[in-house]
Short mmCIF file of C-alpha atoms in Angstrom, two decimals:
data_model
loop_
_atom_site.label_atom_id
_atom_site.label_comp_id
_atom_site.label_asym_id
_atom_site.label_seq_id
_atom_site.Cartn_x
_atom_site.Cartn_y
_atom_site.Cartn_z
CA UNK A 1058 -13.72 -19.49 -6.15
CA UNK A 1059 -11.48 -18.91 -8.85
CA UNK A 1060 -7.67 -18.42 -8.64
CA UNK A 1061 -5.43 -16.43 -11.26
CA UNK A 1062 -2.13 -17.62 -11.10
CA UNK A 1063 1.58 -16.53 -11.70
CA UNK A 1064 3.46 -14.57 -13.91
CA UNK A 1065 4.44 -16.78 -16.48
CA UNK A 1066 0.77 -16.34 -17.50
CA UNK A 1067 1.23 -12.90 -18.38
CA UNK A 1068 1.26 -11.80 -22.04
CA UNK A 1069 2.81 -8.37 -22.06
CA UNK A 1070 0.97 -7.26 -25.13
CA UNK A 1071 -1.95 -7.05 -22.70
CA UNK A 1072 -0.63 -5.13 -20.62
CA UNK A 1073 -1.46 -0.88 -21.15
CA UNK A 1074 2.42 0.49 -21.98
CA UNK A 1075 2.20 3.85 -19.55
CA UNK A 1076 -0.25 1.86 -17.21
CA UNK A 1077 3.15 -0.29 -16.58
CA UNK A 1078 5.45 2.43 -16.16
CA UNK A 1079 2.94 4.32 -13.75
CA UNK A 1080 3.46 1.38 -11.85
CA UNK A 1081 7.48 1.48 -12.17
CA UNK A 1082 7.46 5.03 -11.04
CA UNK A 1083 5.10 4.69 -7.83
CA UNK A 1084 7.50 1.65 -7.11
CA UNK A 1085 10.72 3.54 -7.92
CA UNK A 1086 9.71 7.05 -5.96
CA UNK A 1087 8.88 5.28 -2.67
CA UNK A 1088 11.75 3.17 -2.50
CA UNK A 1089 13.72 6.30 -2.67
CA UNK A 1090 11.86 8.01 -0.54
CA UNK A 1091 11.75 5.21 2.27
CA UNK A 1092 15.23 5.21 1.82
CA UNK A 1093 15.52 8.70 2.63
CA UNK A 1094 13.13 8.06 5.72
CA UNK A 1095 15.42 5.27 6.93
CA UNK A 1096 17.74 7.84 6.59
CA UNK A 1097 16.69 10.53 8.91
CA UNK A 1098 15.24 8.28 11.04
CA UNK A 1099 18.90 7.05 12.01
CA UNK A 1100 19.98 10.39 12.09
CA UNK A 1101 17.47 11.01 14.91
CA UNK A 1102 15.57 13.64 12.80
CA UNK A 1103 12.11 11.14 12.98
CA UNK A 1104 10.13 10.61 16.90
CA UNK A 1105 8.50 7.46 16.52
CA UNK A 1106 8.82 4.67 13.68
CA UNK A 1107 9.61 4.33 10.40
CA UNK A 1108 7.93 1.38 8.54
CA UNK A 1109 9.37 0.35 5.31
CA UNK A 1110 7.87 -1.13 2.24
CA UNK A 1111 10.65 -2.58 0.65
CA UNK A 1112 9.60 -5.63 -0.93
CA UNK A 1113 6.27 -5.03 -1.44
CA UNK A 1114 5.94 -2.37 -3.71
CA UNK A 1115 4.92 -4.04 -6.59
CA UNK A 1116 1.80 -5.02 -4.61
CA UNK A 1117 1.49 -1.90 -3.37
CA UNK A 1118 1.35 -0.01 -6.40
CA UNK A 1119 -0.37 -2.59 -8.84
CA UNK A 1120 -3.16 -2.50 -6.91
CA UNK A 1121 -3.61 1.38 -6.10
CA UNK A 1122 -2.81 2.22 -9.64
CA UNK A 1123 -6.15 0.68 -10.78
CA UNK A 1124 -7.68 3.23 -8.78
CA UNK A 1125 -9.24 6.77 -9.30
CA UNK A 1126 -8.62 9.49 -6.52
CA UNK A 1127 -11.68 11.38 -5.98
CA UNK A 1128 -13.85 8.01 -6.69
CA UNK A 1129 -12.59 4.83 -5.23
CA UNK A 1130 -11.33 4.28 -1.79
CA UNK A 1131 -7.63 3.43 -0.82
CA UNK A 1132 -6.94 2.56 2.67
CA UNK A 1133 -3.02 1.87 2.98
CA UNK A 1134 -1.68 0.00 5.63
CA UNK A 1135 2.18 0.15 7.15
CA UNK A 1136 3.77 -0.70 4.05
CA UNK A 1137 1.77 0.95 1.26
CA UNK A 1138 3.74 4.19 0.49
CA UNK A 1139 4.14 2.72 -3.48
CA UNK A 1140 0.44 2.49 -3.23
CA UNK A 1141 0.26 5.89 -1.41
CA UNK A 1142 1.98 6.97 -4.16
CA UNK A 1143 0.53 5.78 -7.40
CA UNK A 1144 -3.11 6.57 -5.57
CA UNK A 1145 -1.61 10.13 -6.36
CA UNK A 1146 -0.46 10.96 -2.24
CA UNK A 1147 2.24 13.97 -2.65
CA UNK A 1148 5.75 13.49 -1.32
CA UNK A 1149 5.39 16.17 1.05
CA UNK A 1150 2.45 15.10 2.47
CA UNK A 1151 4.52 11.85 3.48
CA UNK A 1152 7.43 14.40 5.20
CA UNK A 1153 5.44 17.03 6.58
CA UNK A 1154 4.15 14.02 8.62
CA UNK A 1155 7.37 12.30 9.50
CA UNK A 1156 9.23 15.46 10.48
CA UNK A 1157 6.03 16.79 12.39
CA UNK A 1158 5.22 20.10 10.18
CA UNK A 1159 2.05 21.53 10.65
CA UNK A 1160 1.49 22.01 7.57
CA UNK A 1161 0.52 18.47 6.77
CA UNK A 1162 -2.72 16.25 6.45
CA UNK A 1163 -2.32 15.31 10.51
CA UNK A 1164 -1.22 19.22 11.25
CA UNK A 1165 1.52 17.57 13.06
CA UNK A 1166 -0.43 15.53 15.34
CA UNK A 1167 0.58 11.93 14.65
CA UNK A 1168 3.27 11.17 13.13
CA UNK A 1169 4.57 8.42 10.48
CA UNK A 1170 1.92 6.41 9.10
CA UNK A 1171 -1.01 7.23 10.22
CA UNK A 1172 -1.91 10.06 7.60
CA UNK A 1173 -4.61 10.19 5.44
CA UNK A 1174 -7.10 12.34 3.05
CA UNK A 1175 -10.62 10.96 4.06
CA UNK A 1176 -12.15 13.38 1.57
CA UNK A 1177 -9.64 12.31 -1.43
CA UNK A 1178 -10.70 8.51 -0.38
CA UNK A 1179 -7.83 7.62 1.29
CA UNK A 1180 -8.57 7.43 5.07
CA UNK A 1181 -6.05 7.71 7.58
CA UNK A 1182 -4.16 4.48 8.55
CA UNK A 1183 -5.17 2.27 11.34
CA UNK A 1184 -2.55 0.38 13.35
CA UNK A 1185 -5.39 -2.16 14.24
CA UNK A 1186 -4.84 -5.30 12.41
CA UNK A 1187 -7.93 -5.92 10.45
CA UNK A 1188 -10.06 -2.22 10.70
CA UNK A 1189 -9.55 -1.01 7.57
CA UNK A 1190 -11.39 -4.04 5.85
CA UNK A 1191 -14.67 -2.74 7.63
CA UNK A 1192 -13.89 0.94 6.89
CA UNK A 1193 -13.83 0.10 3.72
CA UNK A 1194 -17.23 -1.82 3.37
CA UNK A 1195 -18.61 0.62 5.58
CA UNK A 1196 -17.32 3.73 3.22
CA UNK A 1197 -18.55 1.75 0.40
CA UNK A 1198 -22.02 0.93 1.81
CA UNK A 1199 -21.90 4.78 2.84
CA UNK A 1200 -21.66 5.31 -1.04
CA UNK A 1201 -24.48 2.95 -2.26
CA UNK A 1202 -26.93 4.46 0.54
CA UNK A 1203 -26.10 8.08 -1.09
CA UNK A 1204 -26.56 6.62 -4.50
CA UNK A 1205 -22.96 7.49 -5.64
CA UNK A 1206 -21.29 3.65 -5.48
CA UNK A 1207 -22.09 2.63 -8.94
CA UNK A 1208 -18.27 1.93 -10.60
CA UNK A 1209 -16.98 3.06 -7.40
CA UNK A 1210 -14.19 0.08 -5.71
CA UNK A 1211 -12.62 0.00 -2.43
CA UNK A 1212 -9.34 -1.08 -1.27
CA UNK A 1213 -7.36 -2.34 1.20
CA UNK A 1214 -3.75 -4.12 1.55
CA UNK A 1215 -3.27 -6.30 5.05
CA UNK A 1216 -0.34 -8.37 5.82
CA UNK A 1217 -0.71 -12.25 6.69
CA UNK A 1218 -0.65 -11.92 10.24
CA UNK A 1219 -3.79 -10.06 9.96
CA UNK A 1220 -5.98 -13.15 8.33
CA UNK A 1221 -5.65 -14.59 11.87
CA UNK A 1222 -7.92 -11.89 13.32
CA UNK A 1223 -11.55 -11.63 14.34
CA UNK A 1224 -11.60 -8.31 12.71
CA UNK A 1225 -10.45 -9.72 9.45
CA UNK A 1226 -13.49 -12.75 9.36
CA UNK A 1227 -15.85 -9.84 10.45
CA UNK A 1228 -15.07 -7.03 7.53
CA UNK A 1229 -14.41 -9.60 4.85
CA UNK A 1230 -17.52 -11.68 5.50
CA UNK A 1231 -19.45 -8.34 5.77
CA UNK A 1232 -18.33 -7.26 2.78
CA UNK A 1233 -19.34 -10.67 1.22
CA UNK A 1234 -22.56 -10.58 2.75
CA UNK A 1235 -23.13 -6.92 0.91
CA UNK A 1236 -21.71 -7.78 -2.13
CA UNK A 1237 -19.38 -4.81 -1.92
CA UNK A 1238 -17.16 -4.00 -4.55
CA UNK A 1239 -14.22 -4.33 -2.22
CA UNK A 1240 -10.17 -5.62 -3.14
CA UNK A 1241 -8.89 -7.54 -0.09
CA UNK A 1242 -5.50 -7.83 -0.78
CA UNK A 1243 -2.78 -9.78 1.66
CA UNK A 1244 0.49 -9.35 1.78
CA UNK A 1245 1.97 -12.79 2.17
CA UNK A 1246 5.60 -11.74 3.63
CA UNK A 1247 5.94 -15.08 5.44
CA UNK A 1248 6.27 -13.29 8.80
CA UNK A 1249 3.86 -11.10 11.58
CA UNK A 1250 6.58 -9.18 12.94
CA UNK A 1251 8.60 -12.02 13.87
CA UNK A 1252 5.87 -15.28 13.82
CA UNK A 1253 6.59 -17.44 10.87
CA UNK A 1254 3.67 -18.34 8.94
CA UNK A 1255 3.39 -21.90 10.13
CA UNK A 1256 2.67 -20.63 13.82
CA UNK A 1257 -0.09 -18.40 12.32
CA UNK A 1258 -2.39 -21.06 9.81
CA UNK A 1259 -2.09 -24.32 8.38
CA UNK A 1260 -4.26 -24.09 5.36
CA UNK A 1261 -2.02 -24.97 2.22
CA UNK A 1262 -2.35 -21.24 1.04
CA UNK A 1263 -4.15 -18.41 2.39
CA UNK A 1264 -6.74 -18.19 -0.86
CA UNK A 1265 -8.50 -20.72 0.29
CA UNK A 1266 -9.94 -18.62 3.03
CA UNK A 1267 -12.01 -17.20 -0.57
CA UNK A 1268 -13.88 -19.91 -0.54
CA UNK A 1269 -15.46 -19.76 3.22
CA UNK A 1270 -16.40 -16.45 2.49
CA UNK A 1271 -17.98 -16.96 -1.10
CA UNK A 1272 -15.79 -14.85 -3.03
CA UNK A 1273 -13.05 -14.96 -5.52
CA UNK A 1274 -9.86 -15.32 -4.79
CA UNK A 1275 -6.34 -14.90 -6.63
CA UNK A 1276 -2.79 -15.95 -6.52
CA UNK A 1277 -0.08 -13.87 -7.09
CA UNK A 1278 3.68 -13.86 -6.78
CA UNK A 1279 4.38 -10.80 -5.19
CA UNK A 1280 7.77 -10.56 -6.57
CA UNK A 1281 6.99 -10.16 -9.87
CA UNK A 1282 6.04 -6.94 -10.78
CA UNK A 1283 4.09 -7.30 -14.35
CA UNK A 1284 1.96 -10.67 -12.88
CA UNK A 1285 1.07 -8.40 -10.01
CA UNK A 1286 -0.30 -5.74 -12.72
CA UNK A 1287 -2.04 -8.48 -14.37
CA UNK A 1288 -3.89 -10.35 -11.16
CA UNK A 1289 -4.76 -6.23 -9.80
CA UNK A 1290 -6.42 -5.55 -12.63
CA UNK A 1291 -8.77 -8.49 -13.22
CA UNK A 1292 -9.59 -7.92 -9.25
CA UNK A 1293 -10.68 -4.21 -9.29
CA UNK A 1294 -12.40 -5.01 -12.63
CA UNK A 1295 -14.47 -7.58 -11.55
CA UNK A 1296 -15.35 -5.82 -8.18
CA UNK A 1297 -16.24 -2.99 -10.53
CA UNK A 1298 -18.38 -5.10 -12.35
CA UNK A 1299 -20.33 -5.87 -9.60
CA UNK A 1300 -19.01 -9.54 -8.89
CA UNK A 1301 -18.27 -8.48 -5.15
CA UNK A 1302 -15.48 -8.82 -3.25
CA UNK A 1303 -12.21 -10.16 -4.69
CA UNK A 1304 -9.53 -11.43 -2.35
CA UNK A 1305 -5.83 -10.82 -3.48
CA UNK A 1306 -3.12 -13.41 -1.72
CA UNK A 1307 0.45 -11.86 -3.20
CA UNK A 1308 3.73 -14.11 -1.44
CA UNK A 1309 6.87 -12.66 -0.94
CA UNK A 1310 9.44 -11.42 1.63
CA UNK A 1311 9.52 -8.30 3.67
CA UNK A 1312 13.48 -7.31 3.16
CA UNK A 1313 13.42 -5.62 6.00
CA UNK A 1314 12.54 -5.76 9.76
CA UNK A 1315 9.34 -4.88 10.62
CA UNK A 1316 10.47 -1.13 11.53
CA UNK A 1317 13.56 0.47 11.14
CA UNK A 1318 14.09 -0.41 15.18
CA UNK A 1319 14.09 -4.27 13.87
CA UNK A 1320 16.88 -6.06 12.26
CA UNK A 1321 14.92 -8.89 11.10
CA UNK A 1322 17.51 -11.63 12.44
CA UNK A 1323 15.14 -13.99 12.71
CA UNK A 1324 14.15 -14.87 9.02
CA UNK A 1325 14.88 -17.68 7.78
CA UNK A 1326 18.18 -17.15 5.48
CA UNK A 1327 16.81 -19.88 3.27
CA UNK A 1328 14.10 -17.73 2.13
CA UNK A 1329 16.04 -14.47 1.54
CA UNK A 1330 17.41 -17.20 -1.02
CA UNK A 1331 14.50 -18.59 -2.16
CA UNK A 1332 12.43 -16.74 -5.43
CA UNK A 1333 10.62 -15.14 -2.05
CA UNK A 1334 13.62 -13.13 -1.60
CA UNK A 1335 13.67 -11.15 -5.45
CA UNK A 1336 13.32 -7.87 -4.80
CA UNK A 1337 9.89 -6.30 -6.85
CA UNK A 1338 12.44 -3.01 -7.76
CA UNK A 1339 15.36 -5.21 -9.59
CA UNK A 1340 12.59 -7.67 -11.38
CA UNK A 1341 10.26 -4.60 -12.42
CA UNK A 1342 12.94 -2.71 -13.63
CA UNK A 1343 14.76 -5.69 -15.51
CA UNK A 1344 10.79 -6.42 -16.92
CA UNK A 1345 11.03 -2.88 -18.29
CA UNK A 1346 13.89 -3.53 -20.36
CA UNK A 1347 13.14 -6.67 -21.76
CA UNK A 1348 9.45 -5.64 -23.01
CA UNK A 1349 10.59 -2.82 -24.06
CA UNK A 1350 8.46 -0.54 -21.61
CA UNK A 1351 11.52 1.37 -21.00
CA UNK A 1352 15.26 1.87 -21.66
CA UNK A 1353 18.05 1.74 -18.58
CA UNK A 1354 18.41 5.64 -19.61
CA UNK A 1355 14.89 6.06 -18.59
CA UNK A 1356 14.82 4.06 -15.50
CA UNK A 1357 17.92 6.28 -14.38
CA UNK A 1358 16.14 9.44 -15.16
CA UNK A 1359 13.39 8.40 -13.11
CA UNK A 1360 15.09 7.84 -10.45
CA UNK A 1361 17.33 10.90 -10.26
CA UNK A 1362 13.50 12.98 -11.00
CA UNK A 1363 12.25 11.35 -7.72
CA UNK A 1364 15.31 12.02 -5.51
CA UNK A 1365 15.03 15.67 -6.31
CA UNK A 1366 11.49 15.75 -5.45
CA UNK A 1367 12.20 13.56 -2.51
CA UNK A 1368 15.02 16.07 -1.39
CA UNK A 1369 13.03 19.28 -1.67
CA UNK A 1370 10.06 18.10 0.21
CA UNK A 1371 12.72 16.58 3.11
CA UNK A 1372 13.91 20.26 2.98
CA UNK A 1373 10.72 22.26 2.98
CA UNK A 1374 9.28 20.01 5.67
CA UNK A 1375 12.51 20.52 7.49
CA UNK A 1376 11.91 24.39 8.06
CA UNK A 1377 7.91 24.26 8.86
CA UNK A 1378 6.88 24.79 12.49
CA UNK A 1379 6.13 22.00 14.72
CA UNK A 1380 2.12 22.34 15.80
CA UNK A 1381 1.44 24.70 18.82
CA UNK A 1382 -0.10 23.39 21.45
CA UNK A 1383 -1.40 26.73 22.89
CA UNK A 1384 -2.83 27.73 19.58
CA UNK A 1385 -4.26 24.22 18.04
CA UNK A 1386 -8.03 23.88 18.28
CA UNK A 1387 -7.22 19.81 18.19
CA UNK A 1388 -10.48 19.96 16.07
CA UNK A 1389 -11.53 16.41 14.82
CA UNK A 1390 -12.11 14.98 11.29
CA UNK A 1391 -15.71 14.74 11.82
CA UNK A 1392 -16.55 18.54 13.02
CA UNK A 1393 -18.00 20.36 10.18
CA UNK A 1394 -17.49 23.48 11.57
CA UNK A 1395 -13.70 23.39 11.02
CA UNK A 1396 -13.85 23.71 7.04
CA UNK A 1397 -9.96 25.01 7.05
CA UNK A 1398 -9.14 21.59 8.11
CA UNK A 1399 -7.60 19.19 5.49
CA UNK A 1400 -9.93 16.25 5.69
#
């Protein structure tokens, strides 16, 4: 087991110039669009919950950006819309959902998060704690028994609540049994809903768990944007390589409650003070500057590109008709037969 470390590692120069900013961007666009979300939600315009990301994007979107729509596999989990994003997901397929259109990937049928494009490689979210680590091995075994895995890598993002679950032990040691070219990546946000870490494990850090299953593990601060680049990278090229599966620990804080419904009072104020507490948007954007991977003009410009976008998906999804229960065939996934359905 080997463990890459934090950010002060990191030597920019290294570090692929429009790679970095693709990573920005994903970042930037979903904060503004979970804002907008949170938004709309309060306003009563969302049935059901909204689940926000913030403080976690840089995760999120380091480790999706390393991979190729069409060819790997990208399973998201409740706070992944930066990943969603730089994975190449369209806005509108995020609103369509949320607002209920049937236009969208679910047609209208589930709502929020649980939205996917199976045949892009990004399957539709799981609220199970844990599943997605064996639908991934199991899309990726799918792939080497078809003969189309080679330099294909599959990846999933779980929070730290999950490594306490049987479903967690049973994909990841699967995985490492197969040798799959899988990215386990946890999201260390010191809290499962509302159970602080030290009623969940008392291992020192959660990479240790790497070495009961055989495979590599790596240490990341979650906070910092260009270390999480860095750390995402090596991991989805080694499982590339063919060095099976890589496990990804990332610490930091969730800055928000666990849905918009939760006000997260029970956090420990010490660590909304503590380096856990940075938010990934302000460090990114301040790492920008001072490498010179972008001027304050451009970050600005960005941001006022996305809220447009965000804004006219909002208001096309707005006007689209709620699904029709006396006209749906409620056709699933699997049936072949329905080839108008977007799988």
């Amino acid at each position: 087991m080997d463990t890459t470390t934090d950010g002060a590692q990191v030597k920019t120069d290294q570090l692929d110039r429009d790679h970095v900013r693709k990573v920005f961007r994903a970042m930037q666009t979903s904060r503004i669009l979970e804002n907008k979300l949170g938004s709309l939600y309060k306003a009563g315009k969302i049935v059901g919950g909204v689940y926000l990301g913030k403080g976690q994007e840089a995760v999120s979107a380091s480790l999706a950006s390393c991979l190729t729509k069409g060819r790997d596999i990208f399973a998201p989990l409740i706070r992944d819309q930066a990943g969603r994003t730089a994975f190449g997901e369209e806005i509108i397929d995020c609103t369509r959902t949320y607002l209920g259109s049937v236009e969208g990937p679910m047609k209208g049928r589930d709502g929020n998060i649980h939205r996917g494009r199976p045949s892009e490689g990004m399957p539709a979210m799981i609220s199970h704690l844990g599943a997605a680590i064996s639908l991934v091995s199991g899309m990726l075994l799918a792939k080497r028994i078809t003969g189309e895995l080679d330099g294909a890598v599959g990846a999933t993002c779980v929070g730290d609540g999950c490594t306490s679950t049987g479903a967690f032990h049973e994909g990841l040691n699967t995985a490492a049994v197969e040798n799959l070219p899988l990215v386990l990546t946890i999201a260390n946000n010191q809290y499962a809903y509302s159970t602080p870490n030290d009623r969940q494990f008392v291992c020192k850090d959660l990479v240790d768990k790497a070495i009961g299953y055989g495979v590599r593990g790596h240490s990341v601060d979650g906070t910092d944007m260009l270390a999480c680049i860095k750390v995402m990278q090596e991991a989805v090229n080694r499982a590339r390589a063919g060095e099976g599966p890589q496990l990804v620990v990332a610490s930091m804080l969730r800055l928000t409650g666990h849905g918009e419904h939760d006000d997260g009072s029970y956090v420990d104020a010490s660590l909304r003070e503590s380096g856990l507490g940075r938010d990934s948007i302000d460090v990114g954007s301040a790492q920008l500057i001072e490498h010179g991977y972008a001027t304050a003009e451009e970050i600005d410009a960005w941001a006022s590109e996305s809220a447009d976008l965000v804004q006219e998906a909002v208001a096309i999804s707005q006007k689209e008709n709620a699904p029709d229960p006396y006209q749906d065939d409620w056709a699933a996934f699997s049936n072949p037969a329905n080839t108008d359905f977007h799988s």
